[in-house]
Amino acid sequence: MNSPHITRRSFLKTSAVFAGGLPVLSSWPQAHAAAAKGPLFAYVGTYSSLLPIIRPGQVDQPAGNGLGIHIFQVDRQTGALTPAGVYEQKTSPSGLALNAAGTHLYSANETELLKENDAGTISAFGINRTTGQLTLLNTVSSGGAGPTHLSIHPSGRFLFAANYFGGSVVVIPILPDGKIGPATDFKQDAGTVGPKQATNAPKGSFAISGHDLPHAHMIEADPSGRFVISSDLGLDQILVWKFDEHTGKLTPNDPPAVAFPPGDGPRHFAFHPDGHWFYSLQEEGSNIVLFDYDSTKGSLTARQTLSSLPPGVAGSNFCSEIAISADGRFVYAANRLHDGIACFAIGKNGTLTFVAEEWTRGDYPRSFNFDPTGNFLYVCNQRADLIATFRVNRKTGTLSFTGQFTPVGNPSTILFLDLAKSA
């Protein structure tokens, strides 16, 4: 593998290309944003190479148009993204995680193939706290094929990764210097794979993806760090683990999993800021399920299911990302093929009511994220090779397009680092 690197050439190349384009989130008021001193950076993970293995039933085959991890400086007032460099990495760093101190970034390299199990890799980077540039510290095996999601334990001492193609999850220790060590635990998902047609698919949907094998899609600790939740799309399950932060080991909870309707395919999930409600987004079922979460037992109890799409929509759709506003008032869900971001109001008891939908201004929104103020939302339109910026109405939850398109090849995820917090 060629060592990924950042160069002046790649920085200038990216700047020329872009010259024509304009977990709990902070809720700073806009006045604070105006007075903030210190840059705000955005890091965008991309698909930067073709998938070397095309598996049966695979529907998402990114062209590999990205260059690696793209870096932008963010205008706090307008939301505009200005290119600040690229860390060139041809192994598709499609999943990113940032530590709480903002000193280190971690990437899940989805197309890196190691000899054992066609495994991907996880990389650790140091962050220059003035320029936002990245320095590679080290890289370790993810233990399975296609690592697609990363998260950091609340203690800051462990990294969790979900291997989509491998159908497994892994725990990786974060060392005091920010480097990562060999895995402390590895769990292979096993069970009965669900049917290709989702129980709750929209009328007329032919959206069939991951029901050929187990497919781990997301893993994240609960707010206390005592339990870890992972989703397996192929098994139609969310798994709950007890976590020992002294040993870095996962053990199945009792009960160990929550089953979904066959074929619905749980993909991503989000905890409400109060920690008592949990929302799961199903990729093929195109719905959101509200669970009550018991943090003392790590148990999930389903209470509401509703479509992720506006009323009356039919045809094929793949859900992708789900997030909650920092004030805990709204849930947002991305619908691919339909290409919209749906907004739902959260009631006093956690139940959802559809509010509105906004077109993503691109094709196949793989993910989205809020800036640290919560005033802007950025959508990674994977197949359209662009990020679209929207202003958030904090009172109504609705989105309005700012007119800003930022070209990025096959963007998959976007994270923010606010250096004003420690300035």
Short mmCIF file of C-alpha atoms in Angstrom, two decimals:
data_model
loop_
_atom_site.label_atom_id
_atom_site.label_comp_id
_atom_site.label_asym_id
_atom_site.label_seq_id
_atom_site.Cartn_x
_atom_site.Cartn_y
_atom_site.Cartn_z
CA MET A 1 0.00 0.00 0.00
CA ASN A 2 1.31 3.45 -0.83
CA SER A 3 1.60 5.64 2.24
CA PRO A 4 -1.17 8.27 2.23
CA HIS A 5 0.15 11.80 2.43
CA ILE A 6 -0.72 15.43 2.09
CA THR A 7 1.18 17.53 -0.43
CA ARG A 8 1.24 21.14 -1.57
CA ARG A 9 0.33 19.82 -5.01
CA SER A 10 -2.81 18.12 -3.76
CA PHE A 11 -3.73 21.21 -1.74
CA LEU A 12 -3.40 23.50 -4.75
CA LYS A 13 -5.16 21.01 -7.01
CA THR A 14 -8.10 20.79 -4.65
CA SER A 15 -8.22 24.55 -4.12
CA ALA A 16 -8.47 25.04 -7.89
CA VAL A 17 -11.25 22.50 -8.18
CA PHE A 18 -13.27 24.11 -5.39
CA ALA A 19 -12.59 27.74 -6.25
CA GLY A 20 -15.89 28.05 -8.10
CA GLY A 21 -18.00 26.76 -5.22
CA LEU A 22 -18.86 28.70 -2.53
CA PRO A 23 -23.09 12.69 19.12
CA VAL A 24 -24.18 15.88 21.68
CA LEU A 25 -23.87 19.00 19.53
CA SER A 26 -23.21 22.50 20.77
CA SER A 27 -26.12 24.91 20.67
CA TRP A 28 -24.24 28.23 20.79
CA PRO A 29 -26.31 31.23 19.73
CA GLN A 30 -25.40 32.91 16.48
CA ALA A 31 -23.92 35.91 18.34
CA HIS A 32 -21.41 33.61 20.00
CA ALA A 33 -20.50 32.18 16.61
CA ALA A 34 -19.79 35.70 15.34
CA ALA A 35 -17.49 36.44 18.27
CA ALA A 36 -15.71 33.07 18.26
CA LYS A 37 -11.96 33.26 17.80
CA GLY A 38 -10.19 30.33 16.21
CA PRO A 39 -10.99 28.44 13.02
CA LEU A 40 -13.76 25.92 12.48
CA PHE A 41 -12.67 22.98 10.33
CA ALA A 42 -14.65 20.27 8.56
CA TYR A 43 -13.25 16.84 7.70
CA VAL A 44 -14.91 14.88 4.91
CA GLY A 45 -14.38 11.14 4.45
CA THR A 46 -14.71 9.84 0.90
CA TYR A 47 -14.65 6.79 -1.32
CA SER A 48 -11.31 7.21 -3.02
CA SER A 49 -10.97 3.89 -4.89
CA LEU A 50 -13.14 1.27 -6.51
CA LEU A 51 -14.20 -1.63 -4.35
CA PRO A 52 -11.77 -4.46 -5.22
CA ILE A 53 -14.39 -7.14 -4.58
CA ILE A 54 -17.95 -6.87 -5.90
CA ARG A 55 -20.15 -9.17 -3.85
CA PRO A 56 -23.44 -10.78 -4.92
CA GLY A 57 -26.40 -8.51 -4.27
CA GLN A 58 -24.22 -5.44 -3.74
CA VAL A 59 -26.05 -2.32 -4.89
CA ASP A 60 -23.75 0.48 -3.75
CA GLN A 61 -20.57 0.58 -5.83
CA PRO A 62 -18.89 3.97 -5.34
CA ALA A 63 -16.78 5.14 -8.25
CA GLY A 64 -13.87 6.13 -6.02
CA ASN A 65 -13.92 9.80 -7.03
CA GLY A 66 -12.64 11.11 -3.69
CA LEU A 67 -9.01 11.90 -2.93
CA GLY A 68 -8.97 10.80 0.72
CA ILE A 69 -9.83 12.98 3.73
CA HIS A 70 -10.80 16.45 2.49
CA ILE A 71 -10.29 19.38 4.87
CA PHE A 72 -12.29 22.63 4.80
CA GLN A 73 -12.42 25.83 6.82
CA VAL A 74 -16.00 26.75 7.69
CA ASP A 75 -17.44 30.26 7.64
CA ARG A 76 -19.43 30.51 10.88
CA GLN A 77 -21.80 33.13 9.47
CA THR A 78 -22.64 31.75 6.03
CA GLY A 79 -21.79 28.07 6.44
CA ALA A 80 -19.55 28.19 3.36
CA LEU A 81 -16.75 25.60 3.05
CA THR A 82 -13.34 26.76 1.83
CA PRO A 83 -10.78 24.08 0.84
CA ALA A 84 -7.90 23.81 3.32
CA GLY A 85 -6.15 20.70 1.99
CA VAL A 86 -6.51 16.99 1.36
CA TYR A 87 -4.89 14.07 3.11
CA GLU A 88 -4.49 11.79 0.11
CA GLN A 89 -5.52 8.24 0.96
CA LYS A 90 -6.56 5.77 -1.74
CA THR A 91 -8.14 3.25 0.64
CA SER A 92 -11.56 4.94 0.97
CA PRO A 93 -11.57 6.51 4.46
CA SER A 94 -15.38 6.44 4.45
CA GLY A 95 -15.90 6.56 8.22
CA LEU A 96 -14.36 9.15 10.55
CA ALA A 97 -14.29 9.76 14.32
CA LEU A 98 -12.87 12.72 16.24
CA ASN A 99 -11.78 12.55 19.88
CA ALA A 100 -13.37 14.90 22.41
CA ALA A 101 -10.21 16.99 22.83
CA GLY A 102 -10.01 17.58 19.08
CA THR A 103 -6.40 16.42 18.93
CA HIS A 104 -6.83 13.19 16.95
CA LEU A 105 -8.86 11.92 14.01
CA TYR A 106 -9.49 8.26 13.15
CA SER A 107 -10.54 6.79 9.80
CA ALA A 108 -12.14 3.50 8.78
CA ASN A 109 -10.49 2.49 5.52
CA GLU A 110 -13.17 0.51 3.74
CA THR A 111 -11.31 -0.80 0.69
CA GLU A 112 -8.00 -1.76 2.29
CA LEU A 113 -7.65 -5.54 1.92
CA LEU A 114 -5.32 -7.42 4.24
CA LYS A 115 -4.60 -11.09 3.66
CA GLU A 116 -6.53 -12.28 6.67
CA ASN A 117 -10.31 -12.12 6.11
CA ASP A 118 -9.91 -9.43 3.42
CA ALA A 119 -9.78 -7.08 6.39
CA GLY A 120 -9.81 -3.33 6.18
CA THR A 121 -7.80 -1.00 8.38
CA ILE A 122 -8.20 1.80 10.91
CA SER A 123 -5.83 4.78 10.87
CA ALA A 124 -4.96 7.32 13.58
CA PHE A 125 -3.99 10.92 12.79
CA GLY A 126 -2.63 13.81 14.80
CA ILE A 127 -4.28 17.19 14.14
CA ASN A 128 -2.36 20.44 13.80
CA ARG A 129 -4.35 22.70 16.11
CA THR A 130 -3.54 25.78 14.04
CA THR A 131 -3.95 24.65 10.46
CA GLY A 132 -6.18 21.59 10.90
CA GLN A 133 -3.80 19.46 8.83
CA LEU A 134 -3.38 15.75 9.53
CA THR A 135 -0.31 13.64 10.30
CA LEU A 136 -0.59 9.86 10.09
CA LEU A 137 0.39 8.20 13.37
CA ASN A 138 -0.27 4.51 12.65
CA THR A 139 -2.65 1.99 11.08
CA VAL A 140 -4.00 -1.33 12.39
CA SER A 141 -6.26 -4.07 11.05
CA SER A 142 -10.02 -3.69 11.55
CA GLY A 143 -10.29 -7.48 11.84
CA GLY A 144 -12.96 -7.75 9.16
CA ALA A 145 -13.86 -6.67 5.64
CA GLY A 146 -15.29 -3.26 4.89
CA PRO A 147 -15.05 -1.19 8.11
CA THR A 148 -17.77 1.40 7.62
CA HIS A 149 -18.45 3.06 10.98
CA LEU A 150 -16.31 4.32 13.87
CA SER A 151 -17.12 5.75 17.29
CA ILE A 152 -15.17 6.55 20.45
CA HIS A 153 -16.05 5.34 23.95
CA PRO A 154 -16.95 8.15 26.40
CA SER A 155 -13.73 7.45 28.31
CA GLY A 156 -11.74 8.31 25.18
CA ARG A 157 -9.70 5.12 25.62
CA PHE A 158 -11.33 2.85 23.05
CA LEU A 159 -12.44 2.98 19.44
CA PHE A 160 -15.30 0.83 18.14
CA ALA A 161 -15.56 -0.22 14.49
CA ALA A 162 -18.31 -1.99 12.53
CA ASN A 163 -17.12 -4.15 9.62
CA TYR A 164 -20.00 -4.15 7.14
CA PHE A 165 -18.80 -6.80 4.69
CA GLY A 166 -17.25 -8.86 7.47
CA GLY A 167 -20.39 -8.79 9.64
CA SER A 168 -18.31 -8.12 12.75
CA VAL A 169 -17.43 -5.48 15.34
CA VAL A 170 -14.08 -4.75 16.94
CA VAL A 171 -12.71 -2.86 19.95
CA ILE A 172 -9.43 -1.01 19.41
CA PRO A 173 -7.53 0.67 22.27
CA ILE A 174 -6.51 4.32 21.95
CA LEU A 175 -3.06 4.80 23.46
CA PRO A 176 -2.04 7.87 25.50
CA ASP A 177 -0.25 9.40 22.50
CA GLY A 178 -3.33 9.02 20.27
CA LYS A 179 -2.03 6.02 18.37
CA ILE A 180 -4.13 2.85 18.26
CA GLY A 181 -3.15 -0.64 19.36
CA PRO A 182 -4.14 -4.19 18.37
CA ALA A 183 -7.78 -5.08 19.00
CA THR A 184 -8.79 -5.98 22.56
CA ASP A 185 -11.93 -7.76 21.34
CA PHE A 186 -13.60 -8.98 18.17
CA LYS A 187 -17.16 -10.24 17.77
CA GLN A 188 -18.52 -12.03 14.72
CA ASP A 189 -22.25 -11.57 14.19
CA ALA A 190 -24.16 -14.80 13.60
CA GLY A 191 -27.76 -15.82 13.14
CA THR A 192 -30.52 -16.12 10.57
CA VAL A 193 -30.28 -13.70 7.67
CA GLY A 194 -33.53 -11.90 6.88
CA PRO A 195 -35.44 -11.95 3.58
CA LYS A 196 -34.55 -9.67 0.68
CA GLN A 197 -37.95 -7.98 0.70
CA ALA A 198 -38.53 -5.83 3.77
CA THR A 199 -41.69 -6.30 5.81
CA ASN A 200 -42.27 -2.54 5.94
CA ALA A 201 -40.88 -1.54 2.55
CA PRO A 202 -42.68 1.34 0.81
CA LYS A 203 -45.25 0.26 -1.73
CA GLY A 204 -43.53 -0.72 -4.97
CA SER A 205 -40.02 -0.71 -3.48
CA PHE A 206 -37.30 -2.83 -5.07
CA ALA A 207 -34.72 -1.63 -2.55
CA ILE A 208 -32.87 -4.85 -1.77
CA SER A 209 -29.37 -4.67 -0.31
CA GLY A 210 -27.80 -6.44 2.64
CA HIS A 211 -29.78 -9.62 3.24
CA ASP A 212 -27.21 -12.10 2.00
CA LEU A 213 -24.92 -12.26 5.06
CA PRO A 214 -24.56 -10.59 8.46
CA HIS A 215 -23.67 -6.92 7.95
CA ALA A 216 -22.62 -4.85 10.95
CA HIS A 217 -23.44 -1.24 10.12
CA MET A 218 -22.94 0.89 13.25
CA ILE A 219 -21.53 0.56 16.77
CA GLU A 220 -21.63 3.11 19.58
CA ALA A 221 -21.58 3.22 23.38
CA ASP A 222 -24.56 4.51 25.32
CA PRO A 223 -24.03 7.84 27.15
CA SER A 224 -22.88 6.06 30.32
CA GLY A 225 -20.32 3.92 28.49
CA ARG A 226 -21.50 0.81 30.36
CA PHE A 227 -23.27 -0.65 27.33
CA VAL A 228 -22.42 -0.72 23.64
CA ILE A 229 -25.04 -0.93 20.88
CA SER A 230 -24.41 -2.35 17.41
CA SER A 231 -26.74 -2.86 14.46
CA ASP A 232 -26.67 -5.75 11.99
CA LEU A 233 -28.62 -5.01 8.83
CA GLY A 234 -28.49 -8.55 7.46
CA LEU A 235 -29.70 -10.17 10.68
CA ASP A 236 -32.40 -7.52 11.28
CA GLN A 237 -31.12 -7.05 14.82
CA ILE A 238 -29.72 -4.48 17.18
CA LEU A 239 -27.27 -6.12 19.55
CA VAL A 240 -26.55 -4.89 23.08
CA TRP A 241 -23.21 -5.54 24.77
CA LYS A 242 -21.91 -4.97 28.25
CA PHE A 243 -18.55 -3.23 28.08
CA ASP A 244 -15.64 -3.60 30.48
CA GLU A 245 -13.47 -0.52 30.03
CA HIS A 246 -10.66 -2.06 32.07
CA THR A 247 -10.18 -4.97 29.66
CA GLY A 248 -11.79 -3.57 26.52
CA LYS A 249 -14.06 -6.63 26.27
CA LEU A 250 -17.65 -6.96 25.08
CA THR A 251 -20.05 -9.53 26.55
CA PRO A 252 -23.65 -10.11 25.39
CA ASN A 253 -26.26 -8.33 27.43
CA ASP A 254 -29.40 -10.08 28.74
CA PRO A 255 -31.27 -10.05 26.43
CA PRO A 256 -28.46 -9.84 23.85
CA ALA A 257 -30.45 -8.40 20.95
CA VAL A 258 -33.66 -6.78 19.74
CA ALA A 259 -35.28 -8.23 16.63
CA PHE A 260 -36.82 -6.11 13.87
CA PRO A 261 -39.45 -7.12 11.30
CA PRO A 262 -37.82 -9.43 8.74
CA GLY A 263 -35.96 -7.63 5.98
CA ASP A 264 -36.29 -4.11 7.43
CA GLY A 265 -32.52 -3.85 8.03
CA PRO A 266 -31.54 -1.61 10.97
CA ARG A 267 -28.73 0.68 9.80
CA HIS A 268 -27.98 3.72 12.00
CA PHE A 269 -29.37 4.90 15.33
CA ALA A 270 -29.24 7.87 17.69
CA PHE A 271 -29.69 8.44 21.42
CA HIS A 272 -31.80 11.38 22.51
CA PRO A 273 -29.80 13.88 24.62
CA ASP A 274 -31.76 12.85 27.72
CA GLY A 275 -30.51 9.27 27.27
CA HIS A 276 -33.95 7.68 27.71
CA TRP A 277 -35.09 7.51 24.08
CA PHE A 278 -33.39 5.69 21.24
CA TYR A 279 -34.25 6.04 17.56
CA SER A 280 -33.31 3.40 14.96
CA LEU A 281 -33.44 3.95 11.18
CA GLN A 282 -34.12 0.93 8.94
CA GLU A 283 -32.44 0.98 5.52
CA GLU A 284 -34.87 -1.18 3.57
CA GLY A 285 -37.96 -0.81 5.74
CA SER A 286 -37.68 2.99 5.32
CA ASN A 287 -38.89 3.61 8.84
CA ILE A 288 -37.88 4.90 12.25
CA VAL A 289 -38.50 2.96 15.45
CA LEU A 290 -38.61 4.72 18.82
CA PHE A 291 -37.38 2.68 21.77
CA ASP A 292 -37.46 3.44 25.46
CA TYR A 293 -33.94 2.84 26.75
CA ASP A 294 -33.27 1.56 30.28
CA SER A 295 -29.72 2.69 31.00
CA THR A 296 -29.48 0.54 34.14
CA LYS A 297 -30.18 -2.68 32.21
CA GLY A 298 -29.16 -1.73 28.69
CA SER A 299 -32.60 -2.79 27.46
CA LEU A 300 -34.64 -1.45 24.54
CA THR A 301 -38.45 -1.47 24.38
CA ALA A 302 -40.09 -0.47 21.08
CA ARG A 303 -42.93 2.04 21.33
CA GLN A 304 -43.48 3.69 17.93
CA THR A 305 -42.80 2.89 14.26
CA LEU A 306 -43.35 5.42 11.47
CA SER A 307 -42.18 5.92 7.90
CA SER A 308 -39.02 7.89 7.22
CA LEU A 309 -40.71 9.22 4.08
CA PRO A 310 -43.39 11.89 3.65
CA PRO A 311 -46.96 10.60 3.51
CA GLY A 312 -47.93 8.94 0.24
CA VAL A 313 -44.43 8.33 -1.14
CA ALA A 314 -43.94 5.01 -2.95
CA GLY A 315 -41.17 3.25 -4.85
CA SER A 316 -37.62 2.25 -4.00
CA ASN A 317 -35.78 3.94 -1.15
CA PHE A 318 -32.69 3.27 0.97
CA CYS A 319 -32.43 5.08 4.30
CA SER A 320 -28.97 6.15 5.44
CA GLU A 321 -28.41 8.60 8.33
CA ILE A 322 -30.35 9.68 11.41
CA ALA A 323 -29.52 12.51 13.82
CA ILE A 324 -31.14 14.55 16.58
CA SER A 325 -30.89 18.30 17.04
CA ALA A 326 -28.79 19.39 20.02
CA ASP A 327 -31.84 20.79 21.82
CA GLY A 328 -33.57 17.40 21.54
CA ARG A 329 -36.60 18.79 19.68
CA PHE A 330 -36.20 17.26 16.20
CA VAL A 331 -35.13 14.03 14.50
CA TYR A 332 -33.74 14.11 10.95
CA ALA A 333 -33.51 11.14 8.58
CA ALA A 334 -31.92 10.82 5.13
CA ASN A 335 -33.62 8.91 2.32
CA ARG A 336 -31.49 7.79 -0.63
CA LEU A 337 -33.03 7.35 -4.11
CA HIS A 338 -35.87 9.55 -2.85
CA ASP A 339 -33.05 12.01 -2.01
CA GLY A 340 -34.58 13.96 0.84
CA ILE A 341 -33.95 14.85 4.47
CA ALA A 342 -37.10 14.37 6.53
CA CYS A 343 -37.68 16.30 9.75
CA PHE A 344 -39.78 14.99 12.67
CA ALA A 345 -40.82 16.83 15.83
CA ILE A 346 -40.17 15.01 19.10
CA GLY A 347 -43.14 15.06 21.47
CA LYS A 348 -43.02 15.25 25.24
CA ASN A 349 -43.06 11.45 25.45
CA GLY A 350 -40.48 10.98 22.67
CA THR A 351 -42.92 10.10 19.89
CA LEU A 352 -42.34 11.55 16.44
CA THR A 353 -44.55 13.61 14.15
CA PHE A 354 -43.61 14.37 10.54
CA VAL A 355 -42.88 18.08 10.00
CA ALA A 356 -41.35 18.58 6.55
CA GLU A 357 -38.88 17.31 4.00
CA GLU A 358 -36.13 19.06 2.05
CA TRP A 359 -34.58 17.88 -1.22
CA THR A 360 -30.85 17.23 -0.80
CA ARG A 361 -29.86 18.98 -4.05
CA GLY A 362 -27.95 15.88 -5.07
CA ASP A 363 -27.99 12.14 -5.55
CA TYR A 364 -27.77 9.47 -2.84
CA PRO A 365 -27.34 11.33 0.47
CA ARG A 366 -25.11 8.92 2.37
CA SER A 367 -24.92 11.00 5.54
CA PHE A 368 -25.36 14.48 6.96
CA ASN A 369 -24.25 16.42 10.02
CA PHE A 370 -24.83 19.70 11.86
CA ASP A 371 -22.14 22.29 12.39
CA PRO A 372 -21.28 22.94 16.09
CA THR A 373 -23.78 25.81 16.34
CA GLY A 374 -26.65 23.73 14.99
CA ASN A 375 -27.43 26.54 12.53
CA PHE A 376 -26.29 24.63 9.44
CA LEU A 377 -26.75 21.10 8.16
CA TYR A 378 -24.40 19.57 5.57
CA VAL A 379 -25.49 16.71 3.30
CA CYS A 380 -22.96 14.35 1.69
CA ASN A 381 -24.51 13.51 -1.69
CA GLN A 382 -22.36 10.49 -2.55
CA ARG A 383 -23.25 9.90 -6.20
CA ALA A 384 -23.54 13.60 -7.05
CA ASP A 385 -19.99 14.27 -5.78
CA LEU A 386 -21.03 17.26 -3.70
CA ILE A 387 -21.91 18.55 -0.25
CA ALA A 388 -25.01 20.74 -0.03
CA THR A 389 -25.38 23.27 2.80
CA PHE A 390 -28.71 24.06 4.47
CA ARG A 391 -29.67 26.59 7.12
CA VAL A 392 -31.64 25.14 10.05
CA ASN A 393 -34.68 26.95 11.44
CA ARG A 394 -34.15 26.22 15.11
CA LYS A 395 -37.79 26.97 15.99
CA THR A 396 -39.55 24.86 13.35
CA GLY A 397 -36.81 22.35 12.49
CA THR A 398 -37.19 23.03 8.78
CA LEU A 399 -34.26 23.32 6.36
CA SER A 400 -33.59 25.90 3.65
CA PHE A 401 -30.91 25.55 1.00
CA THR A 402 -28.20 28.22 1.18
CA GLY A 403 -27.30 27.91 -2.48
CA GLN A 404 -23.88 26.53 -1.59
CA PHE A 405 -22.63 23.46 -3.44
CA THR A 406 -19.18 22.16 -2.43
CA PRO A 407 -17.70 19.66 -4.90
CA VAL A 408 -16.19 16.55 -3.26
CA GLY A 409 -15.80 13.19 -4.98
CA ASN A 410 -18.01 10.52 -3.40
CA PRO A 411 -18.39 12.17 0.03
CA SER A 412 -19.45 9.75 2.75
CA THR A 413 -19.26 11.60 6.08
CA ILE A 414 -18.49 15.04 7.52
CA LEU A 415 -17.20 15.98 11.00
CA PHE A 416 -16.38 19.35 12.59
CA LEU A 417 -13.52 20.58 14.77
CA ASP A 418 -14.05 23.92 16.49
CA LEU A 419 -10.70 25.35 17.59
CA ALA A 420 -12.39 28.33 19.25
CA LYS A 421 -13.40 26.08 22.13
CA SER A 422 -9.83 25.90 23.38
CA ALA A 423 -8.53 29.17 22.00
#
